[in-house]
PDB file of C-alpha atoms and ligand atoms in Angstrom:
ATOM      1  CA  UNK H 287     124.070 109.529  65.605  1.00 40.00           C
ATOM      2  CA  UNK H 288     123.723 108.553  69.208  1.00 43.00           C
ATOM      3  CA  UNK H 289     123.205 111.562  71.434  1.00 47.00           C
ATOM      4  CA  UNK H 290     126.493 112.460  73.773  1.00 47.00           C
ATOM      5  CA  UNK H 291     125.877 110.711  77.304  1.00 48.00           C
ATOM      6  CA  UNK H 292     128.691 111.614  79.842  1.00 52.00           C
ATOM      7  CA  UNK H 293     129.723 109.164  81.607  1.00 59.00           C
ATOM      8  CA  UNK H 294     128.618 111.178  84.922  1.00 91.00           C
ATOM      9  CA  UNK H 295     124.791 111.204  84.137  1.00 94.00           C
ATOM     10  CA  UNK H 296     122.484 109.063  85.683  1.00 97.00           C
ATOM     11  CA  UNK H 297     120.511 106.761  83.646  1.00 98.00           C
ATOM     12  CA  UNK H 298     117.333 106.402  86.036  1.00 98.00           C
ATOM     13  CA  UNK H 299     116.240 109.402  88.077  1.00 98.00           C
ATOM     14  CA  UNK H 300     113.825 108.406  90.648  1.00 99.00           C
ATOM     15  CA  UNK H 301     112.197 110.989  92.954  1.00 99.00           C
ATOM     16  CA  UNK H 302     109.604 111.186  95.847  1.00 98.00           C
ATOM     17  CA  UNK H 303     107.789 114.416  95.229  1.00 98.00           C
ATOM     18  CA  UNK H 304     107.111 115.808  98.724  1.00 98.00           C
ATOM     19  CA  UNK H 305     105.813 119.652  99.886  1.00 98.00           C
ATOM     20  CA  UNK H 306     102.273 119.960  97.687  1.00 98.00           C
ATOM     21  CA  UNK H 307     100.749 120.444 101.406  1.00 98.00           C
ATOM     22  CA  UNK H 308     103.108 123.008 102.369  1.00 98.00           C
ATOM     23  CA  UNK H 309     102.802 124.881  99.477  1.00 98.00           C
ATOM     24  CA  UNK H 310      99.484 125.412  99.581  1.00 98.00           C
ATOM     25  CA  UNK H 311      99.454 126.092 103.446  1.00 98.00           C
ATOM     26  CA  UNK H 312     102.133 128.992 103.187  1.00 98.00           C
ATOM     27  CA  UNK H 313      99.344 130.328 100.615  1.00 98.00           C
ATOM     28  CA  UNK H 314      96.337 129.763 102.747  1.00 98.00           C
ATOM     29  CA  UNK H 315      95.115 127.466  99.837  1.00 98.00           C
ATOM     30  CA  UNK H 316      93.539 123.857 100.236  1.00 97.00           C
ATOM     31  CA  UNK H 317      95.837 120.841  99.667  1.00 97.00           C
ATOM     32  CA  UNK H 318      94.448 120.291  96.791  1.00 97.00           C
ATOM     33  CA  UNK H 319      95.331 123.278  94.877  1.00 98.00           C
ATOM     34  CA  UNK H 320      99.416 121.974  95.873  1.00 98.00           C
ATOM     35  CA  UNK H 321      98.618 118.412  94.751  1.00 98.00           C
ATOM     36  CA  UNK H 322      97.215 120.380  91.445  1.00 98.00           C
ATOM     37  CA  UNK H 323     100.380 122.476  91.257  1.00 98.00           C
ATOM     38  CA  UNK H 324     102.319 119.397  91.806  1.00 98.00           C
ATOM     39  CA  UNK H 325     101.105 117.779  88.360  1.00 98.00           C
ATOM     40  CA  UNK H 326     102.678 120.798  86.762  1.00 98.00           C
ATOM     41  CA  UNK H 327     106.099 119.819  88.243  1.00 98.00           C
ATOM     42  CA  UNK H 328     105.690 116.012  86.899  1.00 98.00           C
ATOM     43  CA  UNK H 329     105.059 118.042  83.213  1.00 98.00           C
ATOM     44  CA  UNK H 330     108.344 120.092  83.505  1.00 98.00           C
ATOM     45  CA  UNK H 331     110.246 117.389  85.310  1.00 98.00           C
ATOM     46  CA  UNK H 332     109.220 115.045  82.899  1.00 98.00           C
ATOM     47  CA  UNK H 333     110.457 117.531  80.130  1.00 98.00           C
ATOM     48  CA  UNK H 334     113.288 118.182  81.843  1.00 98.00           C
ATOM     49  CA  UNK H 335     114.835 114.341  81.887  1.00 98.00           C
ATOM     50  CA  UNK H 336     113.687 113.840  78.232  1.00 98.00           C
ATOM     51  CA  UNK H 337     116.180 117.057  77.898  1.00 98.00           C
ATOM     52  CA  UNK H 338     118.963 115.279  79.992  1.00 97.00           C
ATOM     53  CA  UNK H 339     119.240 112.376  78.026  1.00 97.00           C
ATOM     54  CA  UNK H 340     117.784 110.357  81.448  1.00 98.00           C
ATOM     55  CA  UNK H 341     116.482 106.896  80.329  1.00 98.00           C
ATOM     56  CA  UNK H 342     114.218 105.933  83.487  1.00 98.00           C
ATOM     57  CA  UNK H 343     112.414 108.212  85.409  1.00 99.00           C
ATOM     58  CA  UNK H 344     110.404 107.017  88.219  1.00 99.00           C
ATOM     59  CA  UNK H 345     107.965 109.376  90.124  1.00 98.00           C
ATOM     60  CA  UNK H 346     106.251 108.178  93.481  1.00 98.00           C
ATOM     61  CA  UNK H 347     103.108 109.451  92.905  1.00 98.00           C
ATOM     62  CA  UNK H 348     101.378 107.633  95.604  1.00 98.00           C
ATOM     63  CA  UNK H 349     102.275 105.546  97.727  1.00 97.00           C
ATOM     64  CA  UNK H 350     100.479 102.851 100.011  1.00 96.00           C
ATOM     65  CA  UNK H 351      99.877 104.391 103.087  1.00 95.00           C
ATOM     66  CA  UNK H 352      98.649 107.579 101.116  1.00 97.00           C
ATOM     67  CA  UNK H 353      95.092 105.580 101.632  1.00 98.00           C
ATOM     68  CA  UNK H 354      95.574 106.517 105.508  1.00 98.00           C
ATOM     69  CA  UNK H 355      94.855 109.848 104.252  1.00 97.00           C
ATOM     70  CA  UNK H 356      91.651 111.824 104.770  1.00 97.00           C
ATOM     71  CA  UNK H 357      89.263 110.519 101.941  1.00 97.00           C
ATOM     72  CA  UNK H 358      88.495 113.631 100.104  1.00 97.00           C
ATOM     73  CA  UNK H 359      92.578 114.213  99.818  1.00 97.00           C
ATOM     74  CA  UNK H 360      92.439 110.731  97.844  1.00 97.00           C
ATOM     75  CA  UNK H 361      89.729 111.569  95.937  1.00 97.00           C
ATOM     76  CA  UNK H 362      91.721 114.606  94.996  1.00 96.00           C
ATOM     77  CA  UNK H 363      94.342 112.776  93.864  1.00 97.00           C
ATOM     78  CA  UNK H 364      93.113 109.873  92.125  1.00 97.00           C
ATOM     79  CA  UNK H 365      90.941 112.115  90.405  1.00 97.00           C
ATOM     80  CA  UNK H 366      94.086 114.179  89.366  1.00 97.00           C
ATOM     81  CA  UNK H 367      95.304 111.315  88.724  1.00 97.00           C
ATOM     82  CA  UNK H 368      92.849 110.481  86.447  1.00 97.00           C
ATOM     83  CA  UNK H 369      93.141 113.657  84.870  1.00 97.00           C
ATOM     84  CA  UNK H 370      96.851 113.481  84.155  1.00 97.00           C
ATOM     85  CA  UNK H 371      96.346 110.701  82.139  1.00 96.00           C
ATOM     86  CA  UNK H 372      93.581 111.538  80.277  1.00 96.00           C
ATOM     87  CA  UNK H 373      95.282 114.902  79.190  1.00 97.00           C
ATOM     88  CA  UNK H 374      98.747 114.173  78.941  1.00 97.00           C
ATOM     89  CA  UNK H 375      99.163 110.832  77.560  1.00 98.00           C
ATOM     90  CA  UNK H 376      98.410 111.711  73.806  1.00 98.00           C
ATOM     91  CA  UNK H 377     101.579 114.134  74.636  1.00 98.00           C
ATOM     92  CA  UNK H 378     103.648 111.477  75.931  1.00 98.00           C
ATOM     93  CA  UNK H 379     103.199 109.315  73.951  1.00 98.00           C
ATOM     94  CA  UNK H 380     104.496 111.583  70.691  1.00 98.00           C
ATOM     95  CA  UNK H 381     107.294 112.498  72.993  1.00 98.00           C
ATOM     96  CA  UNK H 382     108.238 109.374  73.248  1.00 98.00           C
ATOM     97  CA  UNK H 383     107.501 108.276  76.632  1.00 98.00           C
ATOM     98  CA  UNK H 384     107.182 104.362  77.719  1.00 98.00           C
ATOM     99  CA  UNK H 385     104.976 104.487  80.558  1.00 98.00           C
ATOM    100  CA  UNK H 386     105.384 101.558  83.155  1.00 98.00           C
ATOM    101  CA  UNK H 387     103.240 101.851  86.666  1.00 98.00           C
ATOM    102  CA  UNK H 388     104.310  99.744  90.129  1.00 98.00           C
ATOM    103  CA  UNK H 389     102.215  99.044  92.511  1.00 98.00           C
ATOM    104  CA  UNK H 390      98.511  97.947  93.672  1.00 98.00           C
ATOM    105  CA  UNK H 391      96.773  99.507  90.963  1.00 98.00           C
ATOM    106  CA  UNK H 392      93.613  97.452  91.303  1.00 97.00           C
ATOM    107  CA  UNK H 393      93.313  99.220  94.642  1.00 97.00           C
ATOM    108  CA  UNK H 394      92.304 102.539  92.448  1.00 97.00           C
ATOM    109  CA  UNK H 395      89.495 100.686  91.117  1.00 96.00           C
ATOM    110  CA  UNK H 396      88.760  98.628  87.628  1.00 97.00           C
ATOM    111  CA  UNK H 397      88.264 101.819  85.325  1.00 97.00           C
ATOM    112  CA  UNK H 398      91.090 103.587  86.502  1.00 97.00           C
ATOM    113  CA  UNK H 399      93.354 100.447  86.660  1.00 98.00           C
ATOM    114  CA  UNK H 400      91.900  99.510  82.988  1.00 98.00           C
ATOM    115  CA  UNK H 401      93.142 103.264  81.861  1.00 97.00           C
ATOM    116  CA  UNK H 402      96.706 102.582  82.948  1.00 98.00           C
ATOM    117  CA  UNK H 403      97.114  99.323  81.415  1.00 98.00           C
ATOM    118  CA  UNK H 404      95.942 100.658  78.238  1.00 98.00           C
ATOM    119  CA  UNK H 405      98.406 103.916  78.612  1.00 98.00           C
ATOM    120  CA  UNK H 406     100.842 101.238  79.202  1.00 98.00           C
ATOM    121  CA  UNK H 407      99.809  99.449  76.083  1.00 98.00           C
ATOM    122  CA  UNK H 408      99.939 102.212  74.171  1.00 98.00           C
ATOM    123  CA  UNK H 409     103.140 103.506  74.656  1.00 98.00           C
ATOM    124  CA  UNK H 410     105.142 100.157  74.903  1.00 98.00           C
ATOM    125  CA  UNK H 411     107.275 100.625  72.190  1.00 98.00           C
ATOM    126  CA  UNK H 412     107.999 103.993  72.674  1.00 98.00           C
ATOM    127  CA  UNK H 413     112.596 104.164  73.656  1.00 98.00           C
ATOM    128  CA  UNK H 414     112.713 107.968  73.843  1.00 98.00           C
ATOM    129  CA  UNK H 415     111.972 107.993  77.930  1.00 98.00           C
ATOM    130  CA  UNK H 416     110.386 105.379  80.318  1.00 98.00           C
ATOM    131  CA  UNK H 417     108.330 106.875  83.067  1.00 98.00           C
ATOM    132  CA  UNK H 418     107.920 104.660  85.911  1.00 99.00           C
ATOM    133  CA  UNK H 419     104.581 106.063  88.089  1.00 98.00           C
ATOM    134  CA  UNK H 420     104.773 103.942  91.769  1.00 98.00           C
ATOM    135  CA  UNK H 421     101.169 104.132  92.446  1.00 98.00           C
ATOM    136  CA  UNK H 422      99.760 102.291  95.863  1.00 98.00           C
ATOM    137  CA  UNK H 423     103.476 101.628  95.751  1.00 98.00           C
ATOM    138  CA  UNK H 424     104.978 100.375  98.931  1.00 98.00           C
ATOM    139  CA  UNK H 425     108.998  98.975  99.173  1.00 98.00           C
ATOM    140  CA  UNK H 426     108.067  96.772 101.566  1.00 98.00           C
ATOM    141  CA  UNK H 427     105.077  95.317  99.706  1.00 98.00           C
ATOM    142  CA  UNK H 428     107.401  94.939  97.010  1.00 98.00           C
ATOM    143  CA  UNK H 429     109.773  92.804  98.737  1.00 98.00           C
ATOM    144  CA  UNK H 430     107.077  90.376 100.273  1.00 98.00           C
ATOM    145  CA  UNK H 431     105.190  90.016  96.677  1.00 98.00           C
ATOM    146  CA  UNK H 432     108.272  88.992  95.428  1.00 98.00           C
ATOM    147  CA  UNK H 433     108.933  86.783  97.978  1.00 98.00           C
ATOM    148  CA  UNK H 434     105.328  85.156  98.156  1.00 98.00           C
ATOM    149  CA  UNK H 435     106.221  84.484  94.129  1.00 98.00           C
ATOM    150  CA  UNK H 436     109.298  82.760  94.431  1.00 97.00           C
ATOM    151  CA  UNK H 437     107.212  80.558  97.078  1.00 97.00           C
ATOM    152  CA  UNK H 438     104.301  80.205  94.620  1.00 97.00           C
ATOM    153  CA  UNK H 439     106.386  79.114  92.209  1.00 96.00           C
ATOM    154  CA  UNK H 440     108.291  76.427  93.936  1.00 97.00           C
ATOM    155  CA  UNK H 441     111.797  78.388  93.946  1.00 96.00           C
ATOM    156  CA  UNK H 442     114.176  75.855  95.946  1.00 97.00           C
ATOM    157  CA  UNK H 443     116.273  78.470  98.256  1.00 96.00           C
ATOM    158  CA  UNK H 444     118.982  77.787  96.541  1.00 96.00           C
ATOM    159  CA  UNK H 445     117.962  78.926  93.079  1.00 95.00           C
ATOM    160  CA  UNK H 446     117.077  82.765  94.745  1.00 96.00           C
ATOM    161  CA  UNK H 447     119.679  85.002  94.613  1.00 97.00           C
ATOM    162  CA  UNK H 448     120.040  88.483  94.588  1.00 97.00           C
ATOM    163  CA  UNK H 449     119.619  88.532  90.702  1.00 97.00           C
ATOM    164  CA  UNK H 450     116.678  86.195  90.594  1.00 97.00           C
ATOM    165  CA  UNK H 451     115.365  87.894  93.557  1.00 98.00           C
ATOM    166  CA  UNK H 452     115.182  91.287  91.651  1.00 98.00           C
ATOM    167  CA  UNK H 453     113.667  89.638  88.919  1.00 98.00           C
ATOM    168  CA  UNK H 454     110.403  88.936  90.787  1.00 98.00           C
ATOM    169  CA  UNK H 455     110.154  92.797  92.132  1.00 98.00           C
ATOM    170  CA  UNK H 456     107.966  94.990  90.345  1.00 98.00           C
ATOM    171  CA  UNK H 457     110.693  96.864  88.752  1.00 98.00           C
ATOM    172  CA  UNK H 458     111.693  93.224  87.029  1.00 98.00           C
ATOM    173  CA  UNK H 459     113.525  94.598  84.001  1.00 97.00           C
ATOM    174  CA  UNK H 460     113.889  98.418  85.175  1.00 98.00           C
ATOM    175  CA  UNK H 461     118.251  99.149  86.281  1.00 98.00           C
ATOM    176  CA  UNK H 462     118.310 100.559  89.671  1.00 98.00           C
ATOM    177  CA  UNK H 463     118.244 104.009  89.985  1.00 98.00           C
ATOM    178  CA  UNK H 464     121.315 105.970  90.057  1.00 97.00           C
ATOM    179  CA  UNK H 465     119.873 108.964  91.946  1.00 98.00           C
ATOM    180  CA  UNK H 466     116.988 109.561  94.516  1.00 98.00           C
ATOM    181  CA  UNK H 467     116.078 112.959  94.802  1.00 98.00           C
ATOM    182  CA  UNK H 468     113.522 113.962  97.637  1.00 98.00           C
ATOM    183  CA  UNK H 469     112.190 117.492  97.732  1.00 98.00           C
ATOM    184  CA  UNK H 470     110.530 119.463 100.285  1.00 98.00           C
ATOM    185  CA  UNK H 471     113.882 118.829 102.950  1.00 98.00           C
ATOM    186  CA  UNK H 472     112.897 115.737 104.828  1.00 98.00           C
ATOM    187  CA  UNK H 473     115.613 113.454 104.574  1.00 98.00           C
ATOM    188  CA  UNK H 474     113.600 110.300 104.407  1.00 97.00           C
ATOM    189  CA  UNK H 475     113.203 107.164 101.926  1.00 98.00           C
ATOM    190  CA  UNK H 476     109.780 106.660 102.952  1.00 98.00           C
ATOM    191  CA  UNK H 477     109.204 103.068 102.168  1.00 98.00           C
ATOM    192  CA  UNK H 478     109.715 103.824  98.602  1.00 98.00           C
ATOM    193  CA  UNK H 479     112.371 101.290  96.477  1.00 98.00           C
ATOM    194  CA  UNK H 480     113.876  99.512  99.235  1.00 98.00           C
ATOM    195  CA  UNK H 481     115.605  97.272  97.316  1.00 98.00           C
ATOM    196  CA  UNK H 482     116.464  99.161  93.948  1.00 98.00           C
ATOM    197  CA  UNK H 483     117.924 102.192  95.888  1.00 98.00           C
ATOM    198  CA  UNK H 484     120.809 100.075  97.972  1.00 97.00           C
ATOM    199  CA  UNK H 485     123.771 102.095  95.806  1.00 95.00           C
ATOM    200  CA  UNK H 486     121.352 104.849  95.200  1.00 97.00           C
ATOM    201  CA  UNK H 487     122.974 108.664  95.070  1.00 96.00           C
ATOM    202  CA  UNK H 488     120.593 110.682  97.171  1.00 98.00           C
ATOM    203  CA  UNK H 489     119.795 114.402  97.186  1.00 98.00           C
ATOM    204  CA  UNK H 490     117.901 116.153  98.892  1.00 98.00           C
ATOM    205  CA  UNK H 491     116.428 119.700  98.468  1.00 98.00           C
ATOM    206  CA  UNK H 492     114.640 122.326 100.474  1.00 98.00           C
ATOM    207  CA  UNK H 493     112.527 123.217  97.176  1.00 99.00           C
ATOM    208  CA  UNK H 494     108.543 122.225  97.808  1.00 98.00           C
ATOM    209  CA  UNK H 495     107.719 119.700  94.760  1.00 98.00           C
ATOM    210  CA  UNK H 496     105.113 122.611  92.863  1.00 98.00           C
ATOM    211  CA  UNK H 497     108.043 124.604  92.719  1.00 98.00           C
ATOM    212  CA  UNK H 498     110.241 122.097  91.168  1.00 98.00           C
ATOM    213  CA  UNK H 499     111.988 122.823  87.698  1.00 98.00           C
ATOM    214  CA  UNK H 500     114.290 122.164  84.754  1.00 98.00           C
ATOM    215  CA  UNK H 501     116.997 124.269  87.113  1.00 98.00           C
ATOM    216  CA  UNK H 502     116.444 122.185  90.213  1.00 98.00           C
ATOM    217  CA  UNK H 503     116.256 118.785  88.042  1.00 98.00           C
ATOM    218  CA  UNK H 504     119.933 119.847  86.688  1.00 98.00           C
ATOM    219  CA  UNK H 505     121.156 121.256  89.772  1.00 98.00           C
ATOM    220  CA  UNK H 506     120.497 117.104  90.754  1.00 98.00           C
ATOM    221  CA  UNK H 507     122.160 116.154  88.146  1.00 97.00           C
ATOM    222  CA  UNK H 508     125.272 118.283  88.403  1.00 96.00           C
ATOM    223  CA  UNK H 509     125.871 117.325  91.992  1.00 96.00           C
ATOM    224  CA  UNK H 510     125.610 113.322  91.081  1.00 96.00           C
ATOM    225  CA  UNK H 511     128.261 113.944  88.375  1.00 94.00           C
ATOM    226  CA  UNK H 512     130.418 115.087  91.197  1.00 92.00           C
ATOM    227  CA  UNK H 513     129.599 111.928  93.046  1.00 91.00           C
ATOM    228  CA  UNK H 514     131.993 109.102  93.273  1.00 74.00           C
ATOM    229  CA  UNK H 515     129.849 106.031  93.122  1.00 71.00           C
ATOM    230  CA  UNK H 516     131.923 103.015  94.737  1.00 73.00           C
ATOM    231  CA  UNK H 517     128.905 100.486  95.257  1.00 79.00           C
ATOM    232  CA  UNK H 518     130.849  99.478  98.407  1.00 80.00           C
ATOM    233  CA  UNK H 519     133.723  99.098  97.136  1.00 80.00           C
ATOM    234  CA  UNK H 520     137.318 100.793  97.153  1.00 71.00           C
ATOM    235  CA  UNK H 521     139.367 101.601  94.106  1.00 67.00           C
ATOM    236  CA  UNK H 522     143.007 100.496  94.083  1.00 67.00           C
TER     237      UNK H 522
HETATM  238  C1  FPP L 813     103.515 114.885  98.727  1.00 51.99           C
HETATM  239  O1  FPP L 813     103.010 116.096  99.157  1.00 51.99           O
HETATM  240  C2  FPP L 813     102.981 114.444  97.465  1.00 51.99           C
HETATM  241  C3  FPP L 813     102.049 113.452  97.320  1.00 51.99           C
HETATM  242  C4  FPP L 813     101.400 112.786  98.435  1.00 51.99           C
HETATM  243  C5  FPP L 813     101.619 112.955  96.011  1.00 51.99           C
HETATM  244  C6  FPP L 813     102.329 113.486  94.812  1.00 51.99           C
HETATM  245  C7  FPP L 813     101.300 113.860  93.829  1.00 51.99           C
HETATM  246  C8  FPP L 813     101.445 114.733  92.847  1.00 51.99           C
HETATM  247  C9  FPP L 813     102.709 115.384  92.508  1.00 51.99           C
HETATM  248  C10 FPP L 813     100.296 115.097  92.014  1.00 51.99           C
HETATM  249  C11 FPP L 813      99.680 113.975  91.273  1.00 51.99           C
HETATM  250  C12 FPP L 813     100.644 113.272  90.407  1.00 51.99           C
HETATM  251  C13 FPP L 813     100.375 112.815  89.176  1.00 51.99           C
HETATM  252  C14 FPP L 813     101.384 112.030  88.453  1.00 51.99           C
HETATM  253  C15 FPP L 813      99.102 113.067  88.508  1.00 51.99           C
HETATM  254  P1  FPP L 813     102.410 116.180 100.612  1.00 51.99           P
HETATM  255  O2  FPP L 813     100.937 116.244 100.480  1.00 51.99           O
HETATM  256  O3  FPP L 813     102.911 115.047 101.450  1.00 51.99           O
HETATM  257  O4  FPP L 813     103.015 117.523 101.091  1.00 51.99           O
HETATM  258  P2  FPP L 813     103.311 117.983 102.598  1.00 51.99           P
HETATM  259  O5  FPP L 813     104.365 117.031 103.133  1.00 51.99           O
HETATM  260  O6  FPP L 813     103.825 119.364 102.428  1.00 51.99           O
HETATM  261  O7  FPP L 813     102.022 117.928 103.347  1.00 51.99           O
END
């Protein structure tokens, strides 16, 4: 039997994991040791959503002008990065988890870009959860690429609409996501999924992403089912 989906619960969870710095600041720690405590949050987040019956989960794990950073903070977190995949996918993967990545992954290198096509490979035909990691992701990057491949291919304007438009985003495929959550209380999108999030339910929460949990993920959840989503519209 199919499991019981209310009505009320969003089928893709997206969320910009902000606060590893300020973690490890208010414990005199190096960034690092936040970013480190932050992986621990994608585990139980990721646990969490298989639990909620969420279908897409998208995590912006880095995003493009993350390279602006100082280089030993990328280092840190392409190597834990690196890391996460080398340890965790085996677990995924018997879990169920579909793992799709956005973004300029080349930019992380040949190896490492190699190692998530293969994860990706791996886990294709895996329906249980599909994790979306936006890595060297940028909305706005998105939304040009697209529109530089409707020009490559020859669209004629009047072929592009908003449906063939989405089609040539990276998240081609992948239903926009129902709720945005952002932790760490700025109130920001961040030139994250410009496009996808137009109808978007967001939420924001004071809690810094390494202390994120199963109880925040659901307190998310519970305030979207409270939501009423009218995609710009007004009922009768
Ligand atoms: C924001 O914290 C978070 C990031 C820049 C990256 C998120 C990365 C992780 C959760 C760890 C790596 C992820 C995976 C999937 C292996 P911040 O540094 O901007 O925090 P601050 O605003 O407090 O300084």
């Amino acid at each position: 039997m199919a499991d019981a989906v209310s009505l009320n619960a969003p089928r893709h969870v997206a969320i910009i994991m902000d606060g590893n710095g300020r973690w490890a600041a208010a414990r005199g720690m190096p960034r690092a040791v936040g970013h480190r405590e932050g992986t621990k949050a994608v585990r139980r987040t990721i646990e969490a959503a298989i639990e909620q019956n969420v279908e897409y989960l998208t995590l912006f794990a880095f995003s493009s002008e993350n390279w602006a950073r100082p280089q030993e903070e990328v280092t840190d977190l392409t190597g834990l990065l690196r890391h996460y995949l080398r340890n965790e996918l085996n677990e995924l993967h018997e879990n169920g988890v579909r793992l799709l990545v956005i973004g300029e992954r080349e930019r992380f290198g040949p190896n490492l870009a190699h190692e998530l096509a293969e994860a990706e490979a791996k886990t294709a035909g895996n329906t249980k959860l599909t994790l979306v990691m936006a890595l060297s992701y940028g909305g706005r990057a998105d939304i040009v690429e697209a529109a530089r491949r409707a020009m490559a291919a020859g669209m004629k304007p009047e072929d592009l609409t908003e449906q063939t438009f989405a089609g040539l985003l990276a998240t081609d495929g992948i239903p926009d996501p129902d709720l945005l959550i952002r932790t760490s209380g700025e109130e920001r999108i961040s030139n994250f999924l410009l496009w996808q999030t137009a109808y978007s339910e967001l939420y924001f929460t004071d809690v810094l992403w390494p202390d994120f949990g199963a109880g925040d993920f659901a307190a998310a959840l519970n305030e979207y089912a409270r939501r009423e989503r009218r995609f710009g519209a007004r009922p009768e």
